[in-house]
Amino acid sequence: MTATTTGGPARRGLLASAAGAAGAFALAGWSASDGSPRGAPPRPQDADPATSVRPFRGEHQGGIADRPQTYAAFAALGLRPDVDRDAVRRLFTVLTDDIERLMTGAAPVTDQEPELAAVTAGLTVTVGVGPALVARAGATVPAWLAPLPAFSIDRLEERWSGGDLLLQLCAESPTTLAHAQRRLLTAIEPLCTLRWVQRGFREPFEGEHHPMRNLMGQVDGTVQPEVAGRDAGLLWCGDEGPAWLVGGSALVLRRIRMTLDTWDRVDRLSRENAIGRRLDTGAPVTAPAGASATAIADLNAKDSLGFHVIDDGAHLRRAHAMAPHERFLRRPYSYDDAPTDGSLSDSGLLFAAFMADPVRQFVPVQQRLADKDLLNLWTTPVGSAVFAILPGARDGELLGERLFA
């Protein structure tokens, strides 16, 4: 039986029975010109964003290898202390049913505003889990599913870090996104407490063939792996890990605050030197005039004085993969929140990166950035979390069903 056949009374009693069982609960060659991973299905030019529907069922979850939507929300939750294995399974039963309904334009059975669910807007909900949830389900925790090592540039805040369960929601409509977030969080509240929500956005009007431009004006996410080709093993977990994670992935989410008040005082040449790319096109500073963001950087090029044209501390150089496995899928979003410290802004980047093994793929790159990246003068990581992204749910399956095998 598929999750969408769950009846109303049974659905309403599902988490209530779990709450009772848990004891009242005190009553988280591979560049693409448009910023999307190569191999991702293109968005039809004539598609109506309001009615577009992305598939829920399949080998992989949505919201990873497909084209990024305009709006995103990342919500991390903690399991209540007495949630056991059976309660975790009930949790995924409810999530599977509600997510499938919302992604296909059908309201969850307890939704009193079903009209808000009718505008699908390309909604995807991607579910990830932390080590505590995996342990409570009685499954094997992969070695990489843990907080990242401490980096010298980190100024991490608890309010933006960690979590047992993650919901990544993405859509072309902020109303669709807000409604889905509310319905899902309300549905699982008997078993979870909300740790944090981080909301982001991407520019929807730069055109189909431009990567995202962040709030520093920098073209972001210019180099992506072939998710449906030779680089698939860099994104999807295989037989080398726990059986429940085959077809899943890992998400590293870093909240990077930008000090735009001081960045505003930097001249354009110095900005391009810090990044290693031209601000107008995103092309490497070694590329000829008119080159695109996907032009190959010449890291060996030197000027007349013998210095590297791409500065030794330029972000492009420090982030460049030094080994074939140091690559991952970037799916970032900008954020712009109300400042609380007297500055003019609280802005930055929600750096979301998907990969098969964060320790092997991401940590070496992040260590180079921490050691010597000129952008560290204007950026500070203030949040960090790592989640195992569940495989997709095939017909008749629950999300996370293999956790309980």
mmCIF file with all atom_site columns, C-alpha atoms in Angstrom, residues 250-402:
data_model
loop_
_atom_site.group_PDB
_atom_site.id
_atom_site.type_symbol
_atom_site.label_atom_id
_atom_site.label_alt_id
_atom_site.label_comp_id
_atom_site.label_asym_id
_atom_site.label_entity_id
_atom_site.label_seq_id
_atom_site.pdbx_PDB_ins_code
_atom_site.Cartn_x
_atom_site.Cartn_y
_atom_site.Cartn_z
_atom_site.occupancy
_atom_site.B_iso_or_equiv
_atom_site.pdbx_formal_charge
_atom_site.auth_seq_id
_atom_site.auth_comp_id
_atom_site.auth_asym_id
_atom_site.auth_atom_id
_atom_site.pdbx_PDB_model_num
ATOM 1   C CA . ALA A 1 250 ? 25.110 13.556 2.181   1.00 0.00 ? 250 ALA A CA 1
ATOM 2   C CA . LEU A 1 251 ? 24.364 17.240 2.710   1.00 0.00 ? 251 LEU A CA 1
ATOM 3   C CA . VAL A 1 252 ? 26.789 19.728 4.198   1.00 0.00 ? 252 VAL A CA 1
ATOM 4   C CA . LEU A 1 253 ? 25.010 22.983 5.045   1.00 0.00 ? 253 LEU A CA 1
ATOM 5   C CA . ARG A 1 254 ? 27.197 25.931 6.026   1.00 0.00 ? 254 ARG A CA 1
ATOM 6   C CA . ARG A 1 255 ? 25.735 29.320 6.943   1.00 0.00 ? 255 ARG A CA 1
ATOM 7   C CA . ILE A 1 256 ? 28.312 31.889 5.811   1.00 0.00 ? 256 ILE A CA 1
ATOM 8   C CA . ARG A 1 257 ? 27.802 35.454 6.985   1.00 0.00 ? 257 ARG A CA 1
ATOM 9   C CA . MET A 1 258 ? 29.044 38.179 4.616   1.00 0.00 ? 258 MET A CA 1
ATOM 10  C CA . THR A 1 259 ? 30.313 41.469 6.013   1.00 0.00 ? 259 THR A CA 1
ATOM 11  C CA . LEU A 1 260 ? 28.835 43.528 3.205   1.00 0.00 ? 260 LEU A CA 1
ATOM 12  C CA . ASP A 1 261 ? 29.373 46.823 5.058   1.00 0.00 ? 261 ASP A CA 1
ATOM 13  C CA . THR A 1 262 ? 33.149 46.443 4.575   1.00 0.00 ? 262 THR A CA 1
ATOM 14  C CA . TRP A 1 263 ? 32.924 44.629 1.230   1.00 0.00 ? 263 TRP A CA 1
ATOM 15  C CA . ASP A 1 264 ? 31.203 47.749 -0.121  1.00 0.00 ? 264 ASP A CA 1
ATOM 16  C CA . ARG A 1 265 ? 34.443 49.693 0.439   1.00 0.00 ? 265 ARG A CA 1
ATOM 17  C CA . VAL A 1 266 ? 36.575 47.344 -1.673  1.00 0.00 ? 266 VAL A CA 1
ATOM 18  C CA . ASP A 1 267 ? 37.319 48.433 -5.253  1.00 0.00 ? 267 ASP A CA 1
ATOM 19  C CA . ARG A 1 268 ? 36.345 46.174 -8.141  1.00 0.00 ? 268 ARG A CA 1
ATOM 20  C CA . LEU A 1 269 ? 39.890 45.083 -9.021  1.00 0.00 ? 269 LEU A CA 1
ATOM 21  C CA . SER A 1 270 ? 40.552 43.979 -5.436  1.00 0.00 ? 270 SER A CA 1
ATOM 22  C CA . ARG A 1 271 ? 37.267 42.086 -5.358  1.00 0.00 ? 271 ARG A CA 1
ATOM 23  C CA . GLU A 1 272 ? 38.163 40.186 -8.518  1.00 0.00 ? 272 GLU A CA 1
ATOM 24  C CA . ASN A 1 273 ? 41.636 39.462 -7.132  1.00 0.00 ? 273 ASN A CA 1
ATOM 25  C CA . ALA A 1 274 ? 40.135 37.993 -3.943  1.00 0.00 ? 274 ALA A CA 1
ATOM 26  C CA . ILE A 1 275 ? 37.775 35.781 -5.908  1.00 0.00 ? 275 ILE A CA 1
ATOM 27  C CA . GLY A 1 276 ? 39.946 34.983 -8.926  1.00 0.00 ? 276 GLY A CA 1
ATOM 28  C CA . ARG A 1 277 ? 37.028 35.629 -11.274 1.00 0.00 ? 277 ARG A CA 1
ATOM 29  C CA . ARG A 1 278 ? 35.628 38.614 -13.131 1.00 0.00 ? 278 ARG A CA 1
ATOM 30  C CA . LEU A 1 279 ? 32.531 39.962 -11.481 1.00 0.00 ? 279 LEU A CA 1
ATOM 31  C CA . ASP A 1 280 ? 30.634 40.661 -14.695 1.00 0.00 ? 280 ASP A CA 1
ATOM 32  C CA . THR A 1 281 ? 30.801 37.219 -16.315 1.00 0.00 ? 281 THR A CA 1
ATOM 33  C CA . GLY A 1 282 ? 32.208 34.986 -13.598 1.00 0.00 ? 282 GLY A CA 1
ATOM 34  C CA . ALA A 1 283 ? 35.040 33.954 -15.918 1.00 0.00 ? 283 ALA A CA 1
ATOM 35  C CA . PRO A 1 284 ? 38.481 33.325 -14.358 1.00 0.00 ? 284 PRO A CA 1
ATOM 36  C CA . VAL A 1 285 ? 40.718 36.385 -14.478 1.00 0.00 ? 285 VAL A CA 1
ATOM 37  C CA . THR A 1 286 ? 43.101 34.395 -16.711 1.00 0.00 ? 286 THR A CA 1
ATOM 38  C CA . ALA A 1 287 ? 40.424 33.872 -19.380 1.00 0.00 ? 287 ALA A CA 1
ATOM 39  C CA . PRO A 1 288 ? 40.255 36.104 -22.465 1.00 0.00 ? 288 PRO A CA 1
ATOM 40  C CA . ALA A 1 289 ? 37.719 38.918 -22.675 1.00 0.00 ? 289 ALA A CA 1
ATOM 41  C CA . GLY A 1 290 ? 34.242 37.673 -23.442 1.00 0.00 ? 290 GLY A CA 1
ATOM 42  C CA . ALA A 1 291 ? 34.805 34.235 -21.892 1.00 0.00 ? 291 ALA A CA 1
ATOM 43  C CA . SER A 1 292 ? 32.009 32.652 -19.871 1.00 0.00 ? 292 SER A CA 1
ATOM 44  C CA . ALA A 1 293 ? 31.926 31.495 -16.267 1.00 0.00 ? 293 ALA A CA 1
ATOM 45  C CA . THR A 1 294 ? 32.725 27.964 -17.401 1.00 0.00 ? 294 THR A CA 1
ATOM 46  C CA . ALA A 1 295 ? 36.086 28.896 -18.960 1.00 0.00 ? 295 ALA A CA 1
ATOM 47  C CA . ILE A 1 296 ? 38.994 26.857 -17.595 1.00 0.00 ? 296 ILE A CA 1
ATOM 48  C CA . ALA A 1 297 ? 41.182 28.715 -15.094 1.00 0.00 ? 297 ALA A CA 1
ATOM 49  C CA . ASP A 1 298 ? 44.931 28.782 -15.773 1.00 0.00 ? 298 ASP A CA 1
ATOM 50  C CA . LEU A 1 299 ? 46.356 28.378 -12.286 1.00 0.00 ? 299 LEU A CA 1
ATOM 51  C CA . ASN A 1 300 ? 49.935 28.517 -13.602 1.00 0.00 ? 300 ASN A CA 1
ATOM 52  C CA . ALA A 1 301 ? 49.637 31.847 -15.441 1.00 0.00 ? 301 ALA A CA 1
ATOM 53  C CA . LYS A 1 302 ? 52.002 34.554 -14.129 1.00 0.00 ? 302 LYS A CA 1
ATOM 54  C CA . ASP A 1 303 ? 52.234 38.297 -14.679 1.00 0.00 ? 303 ASP A CA 1
ATOM 55  C CA . SER A 1 304 ? 55.295 40.285 -15.795 1.00 0.00 ? 304 SER A CA 1
ATOM 56  C CA . LEU A 1 305 ? 56.634 40.336 -12.227 1.00 0.00 ? 305 LEU A CA 1
ATOM 57  C CA . GLY A 1 306 ? 56.404 36.572 -11.839 1.00 0.00 ? 306 GLY A CA 1
ATOM 58  C CA . PHE A 1 307 ? 53.351 36.518 -9.559  1.00 0.00 ? 307 PHE A CA 1
ATOM 59  C CA . HIS A 1 308 ? 50.400 34.235 -10.210 1.00 0.00 ? 308 HIS A CA 1
ATOM 60  C CA . VAL A 1 309 ? 47.629 36.044 -12.079 1.00 0.00 ? 309 VAL A CA 1
ATOM 61  C CA . ILE A 1 310 ? 45.167 34.135 -9.914  1.00 0.00 ? 310 ILE A CA 1
ATOM 62  C CA . ASP A 1 311 ? 46.373 35.142 -6.459  1.00 0.00 ? 311 ASP A CA 1
ATOM 63  C CA . ASP A 1 312 ? 47.719 32.404 -4.201  1.00 0.00 ? 312 ASP A CA 1
ATOM 64  C CA . GLY A 1 313 ? 44.942 33.253 -1.752  1.00 0.00 ? 313 GLY A CA 1
ATOM 65  C CA . ALA A 1 314 ? 42.163 33.702 -4.327  1.00 0.00 ? 314 ALA A CA 1
ATOM 66  C CA . HIS A 1 315 ? 38.992 31.803 -3.548  1.00 0.00 ? 315 HIS A CA 1
ATOM 67  C CA . LEU A 1 316 ? 39.039 30.076 -6.944  1.00 0.00 ? 316 LEU A CA 1
ATOM 68  C CA . ARG A 1 317 ? 42.528 28.674 -6.311  1.00 0.00 ? 317 ARG A CA 1
ATOM 69  C CA . ARG A 1 318 ? 41.852 27.579 -2.730  1.00 0.00 ? 318 ARG A CA 1
ATOM 70  C CA . ALA A 1 319 ? 38.555 25.892 -3.655  1.00 0.00 ? 319 ALA A CA 1
ATOM 71  C CA . HIS A 1 320 ? 39.976 24.173 -6.743  1.00 0.00 ? 320 HIS A CA 1
ATOM 72  C CA . ALA A 1 321 ? 39.916 20.368 -6.496  1.00 0.00 ? 321 ALA A CA 1
ATOM 73  C CA . MET A 1 322 ? 43.438 19.057 -5.909  1.00 0.00 ? 322 MET A CA 1
ATOM 74  C CA . ALA A 1 323 ? 42.314 15.457 -6.419  1.00 0.00 ? 323 ALA A CA 1
ATOM 75  C CA . PRO A 1 324 ? 39.493 13.968 -8.525  1.00 0.00 ? 324 PRO A CA 1
ATOM 76  C CA . HIS A 1 325 ? 37.411 13.081 -5.465  1.00 0.00 ? 325 HIS A CA 1
ATOM 77  C CA . GLU A 1 326 ? 37.453 16.635 -4.042  1.00 0.00 ? 326 GLU A CA 1
ATOM 78  C CA . ARG A 1 327 ? 34.308 17.570 -5.930  1.00 0.00 ? 327 ARG A CA 1
ATOM 79  C CA . PHE A 1 328 ? 30.673 17.925 -4.879  1.00 0.00 ? 328 PHE A CA 1
ATOM 80  C CA . LEU A 1 329 ? 27.386 19.344 -6.055  1.00 0.00 ? 329 LEU A CA 1
ATOM 81  C CA . ARG A 1 330 ? 26.844 22.963 -4.983  1.00 0.00 ? 330 ARG A CA 1
ATOM 82  C CA . ARG A 1 331 ? 23.210 24.098 -4.526  1.00 0.00 ? 331 ARG A CA 1
ATOM 83  C CA . PRO A 1 332 ? 23.563 27.389 -2.610  1.00 0.00 ? 332 PRO A CA 1
ATOM 84  C CA . TYR A 1 333 ? 21.011 30.019 -1.629  1.00 0.00 ? 333 TYR A CA 1
ATOM 85  C CA . SER A 1 334 ? 21.466 33.594 -0.438  1.00 0.00 ? 334 SER A CA 1
ATOM 86  C CA . TYR A 1 335 ? 19.917 34.876 2.773   1.00 0.00 ? 335 TYR A CA 1
ATOM 87  C CA . ASP A 1 336 ? 19.131 38.420 3.880   1.00 0.00 ? 336 ASP A CA 1
ATOM 88  C CA . ASP A 1 337 ? 17.756 38.695 7.412   1.00 0.00 ? 337 ASP A CA 1
ATOM 89  C CA . ALA A 1 338 ? 17.009 41.633 9.673   1.00 0.00 ? 338 ALA A CA 1
ATOM 90  C CA . PRO A 1 339 ? 20.226 42.819 11.393  1.00 0.00 ? 339 PRO A CA 1
ATOM 91  C CA . THR A 1 340 ? 20.323 42.777 15.191  1.00 0.00 ? 340 THR A CA 1
ATOM 92  C CA . ASP A 1 341 ? 23.822 44.114 15.901  1.00 0.00 ? 341 ASP A CA 1
ATOM 93  C CA . GLY A 1 342 ? 23.663 47.662 14.540  1.00 0.00 ? 342 GLY A CA 1
ATOM 94  C CA . SER A 1 343 ? 25.074 46.799 11.111  1.00 0.00 ? 343 SER A CA 1
ATOM 95  C CA . LEU A 1 344 ? 23.176 47.562 7.928   1.00 0.00 ? 344 LEU A CA 1
ATOM 96  C CA . SER A 1 345 ? 22.577 43.919 7.046   1.00 0.00 ? 345 SER A CA 1
ATOM 97  C CA . ASP A 1 346 ? 22.661 40.304 8.161   1.00 0.00 ? 346 ASP A CA 1
ATOM 98  C CA . SER A 1 347 ? 23.312 38.701 4.802   1.00 0.00 ? 347 SER A CA 1
ATOM 99  C CA . GLY A 1 348 ? 25.209 35.784 3.435   1.00 0.00 ? 348 GLY A CA 1
ATOM 100 C CA . LEU A 1 349 ? 25.118 32.387 1.801   1.00 0.00 ? 349 LEU A CA 1
ATOM 101 C CA . LEU A 1 350 ? 23.457 29.127 2.734   1.00 0.00 ? 350 LEU A CA 1
ATOM 102 C CA . PHE A 1 351 ? 26.136 26.928 1.202   1.00 0.00 ? 351 PHE A CA 1
ATOM 103 C CA . ALA A 1 352 ? 24.386 23.623 0.543   1.00 0.00 ? 352 ALA A CA 1
ATOM 104 C CA . ALA A 1 353 ? 26.611 20.917 -0.934  1.00 0.00 ? 353 ALA A CA 1
ATOM 105 C CA . PHE A 1 354 ? 25.669 17.313 -1.739  1.00 0.00 ? 354 PHE A CA 1
ATOM 106 C CA . MET A 1 355 ? 28.192 14.472 -1.957  1.00 0.00 ? 355 MET A CA 1
ATOM 107 C CA . ALA A 1 356 ? 28.756 10.814 -1.107  1.00 0.00 ? 356 ALA A CA 1
ATOM 108 C CA . ASP A 1 357 ? 31.339 11.305 1.673   1.00 0.00 ? 357 ASP A CA 1
ATOM 109 C CA . PRO A 1 358 ? 31.913 14.735 3.301   1.00 0.00 ? 358 PRO A CA 1
ATOM 110 C CA . VAL A 1 359 ? 35.122 13.701 5.088   1.00 0.00 ? 359 VAL A CA 1
ATOM 111 C CA . ARG A 1 360 ? 36.785 12.569 1.872   1.00 0.00 ? 360 ARG A CA 1
ATOM 112 C CA . GLN A 1 361 ? 35.335 15.140 -0.528  1.00 0.00 ? 361 GLN A CA 1
ATOM 113 C CA . PHE A 1 362 ? 34.530 18.324 1.389   1.00 0.00 ? 362 PHE A CA 1
ATOM 114 C CA . VAL A 1 363 ? 36.866 18.539 4.385   1.00 0.00 ? 363 VAL A CA 1
ATOM 115 C CA . PRO A 1 364 ? 40.138 18.888 2.384   1.00 0.00 ? 364 PRO A CA 1
ATOM 116 C CA . VAL A 1 365 ? 38.684 21.765 0.357   1.00 0.00 ? 365 VAL A CA 1
ATOM 117 C CA . GLN A 1 366 ? 37.293 23.496 3.427   1.00 0.00 ? 366 GLN A CA 1
ATOM 118 C CA . GLN A 1 367 ? 40.645 23.149 5.193   1.00 0.00 ? 367 GLN A CA 1
ATOM 119 C CA . ARG A 1 368 ? 42.407 24.936 2.320   1.00 0.00 ? 368 ARG A CA 1
ATOM 120 C CA . LEU A 1 369 ? 39.831 27.716 2.461   1.00 0.00 ? 369 LEU A CA 1
ATOM 121 C CA . ALA A 1 370 ? 40.285 28.036 6.219   1.00 0.00 ? 370 ALA A CA 1
ATOM 122 C CA . ASP A 1 371 ? 44.067 28.185 5.873   1.00 0.00 ? 371 ASP A CA 1
ATOM 123 C CA . LYS A 1 372 ? 44.322 30.894 3.222   1.00 0.00 ? 372 LYS A CA 1
ATOM 124 C CA . ASP A 1 373 ? 41.292 32.298 1.435   1.00 0.00 ? 373 ASP A CA 1
ATOM 125 C CA . LEU A 1 374 ? 41.193 36.047 0.833   1.00 0.00 ? 374 LEU A CA 1
ATOM 126 C CA . LEU A 1 375 ? 37.408 35.975 1.118   1.00 0.00 ? 375 LEU A CA 1
ATOM 127 C CA . ASN A 1 376 ? 37.825 35.116 4.807   1.00 0.00 ? 376 ASN A CA 1
ATOM 128 C CA . LEU A 1 377 ? 38.351 38.863 5.296   1.00 0.00 ? 377 LEU A CA 1
ATOM 129 C CA . TRP A 1 378 ? 34.664 39.386 4.547   1.00 0.00 ? 378 TRP A CA 1
ATOM 130 C CA . THR A 1 379 ? 33.011 36.025 5.303   1.00 0.00 ? 379 THR A CA 1
ATOM 131 C CA . THR A 1 380 ? 32.501 34.011 8.505   1.00 0.00 ? 380 THR A CA 1
ATOM 132 C CA . PRO A 1 381 ? 30.923 30.545 8.876   1.00 0.00 ? 381 PRO A CA 1
ATOM 133 C CA . VAL A 1 382 ? 28.361 30.838 11.681  1.00 0.00 ? 382 VAL A CA 1
ATOM 134 C CA . GLY A 1 383 ? 26.425 27.604 11.166  1.00 0.00 ? 383 GLY A CA 1
ATOM 135 C CA . SER A 1 384 ? 27.297 24.053 10.168  1.00 0.00 ? 384 SER A CA 1
ATOM 136 C CA . ALA A 1 385 ? 25.417 20.776 9.880   1.00 0.00 ? 385 ALA A CA 1
ATOM 137 C CA . VAL A 1 386 ? 25.848 17.394 8.197   1.00 0.00 ? 386 VAL A CA 1
ATOM 138 C CA . PHE A 1 387 ? 22.929 15.133 7.297   1.00 0.00 ? 387 PHE A CA 1
ATOM 139 C CA . ALA A 1 388 ? 22.519 11.811 5.520   1.00 0.00 ? 388 ALA A CA 1
ATOM 140 C CA . ILE A 1 389 ? 20.012 12.353 2.724   1.00 0.00 ? 389 ILE A CA 1
ATOM 141 C CA . LEU A 1 390 ? 17.684 9.388  2.428   1.00 0.00 ? 390 LEU A CA 1
ATOM 142 C CA . PRO A 1 391 ? 17.314 7.483  -0.848  1.00 0.00 ? 391 PRO A CA 1
ATOM 143 C CA . GLY A 1 392 ? 14.134 8.105  -2.779  1.00 0.00 ? 392 GLY A CA 1
ATOM 144 C CA . ALA A 1 393 ? 10.952 6.193  -2.001  1.00 0.00 ? 393 ALA A CA 1
ATOM 145 C CA . ARG A 1 394 ? 9.999  3.727  -4.710  1.00 0.00 ? 394 ARG A CA 1
ATOM 146 C CA . ASP A 1 395 ? 6.385  2.722  -5.329  1.00 0.00 ? 395 ASP A CA 1
ATOM 147 C CA . GLY A 1 396 ? 4.887  1.304  -2.151  1.00 0.00 ? 396 GLY A CA 1
ATOM 148 C CA . GLU A 1 397 ? 7.823  2.389  0.036   1.00 0.00 ? 397 GLU A CA 1
ATOM 149 C CA . LEU A 1 398 ? 8.135  4.862  2.872   1.00 0.00 ? 398 LEU A CA 1
ATOM 150 C CA . LEU A 1 399 ? 10.935 7.384  2.936   1.00 0.00 ? 399 LEU A CA 1
ATOM 151 C CA . GLY A 1 400 ? 13.648 5.855  5.108   1.00 0.00 ? 400 GLY A CA 1
ATOM 152 C CA . GLU A 1 401 ? 12.039 2.407  4.997   1.00 0.00 ? 401 GLU A CA 1
ATOM 153 C CA . ARG A 1 402 ? 15.415 0.660  4.675   1.00 0.00 ? 402 ARG A CA 1
#
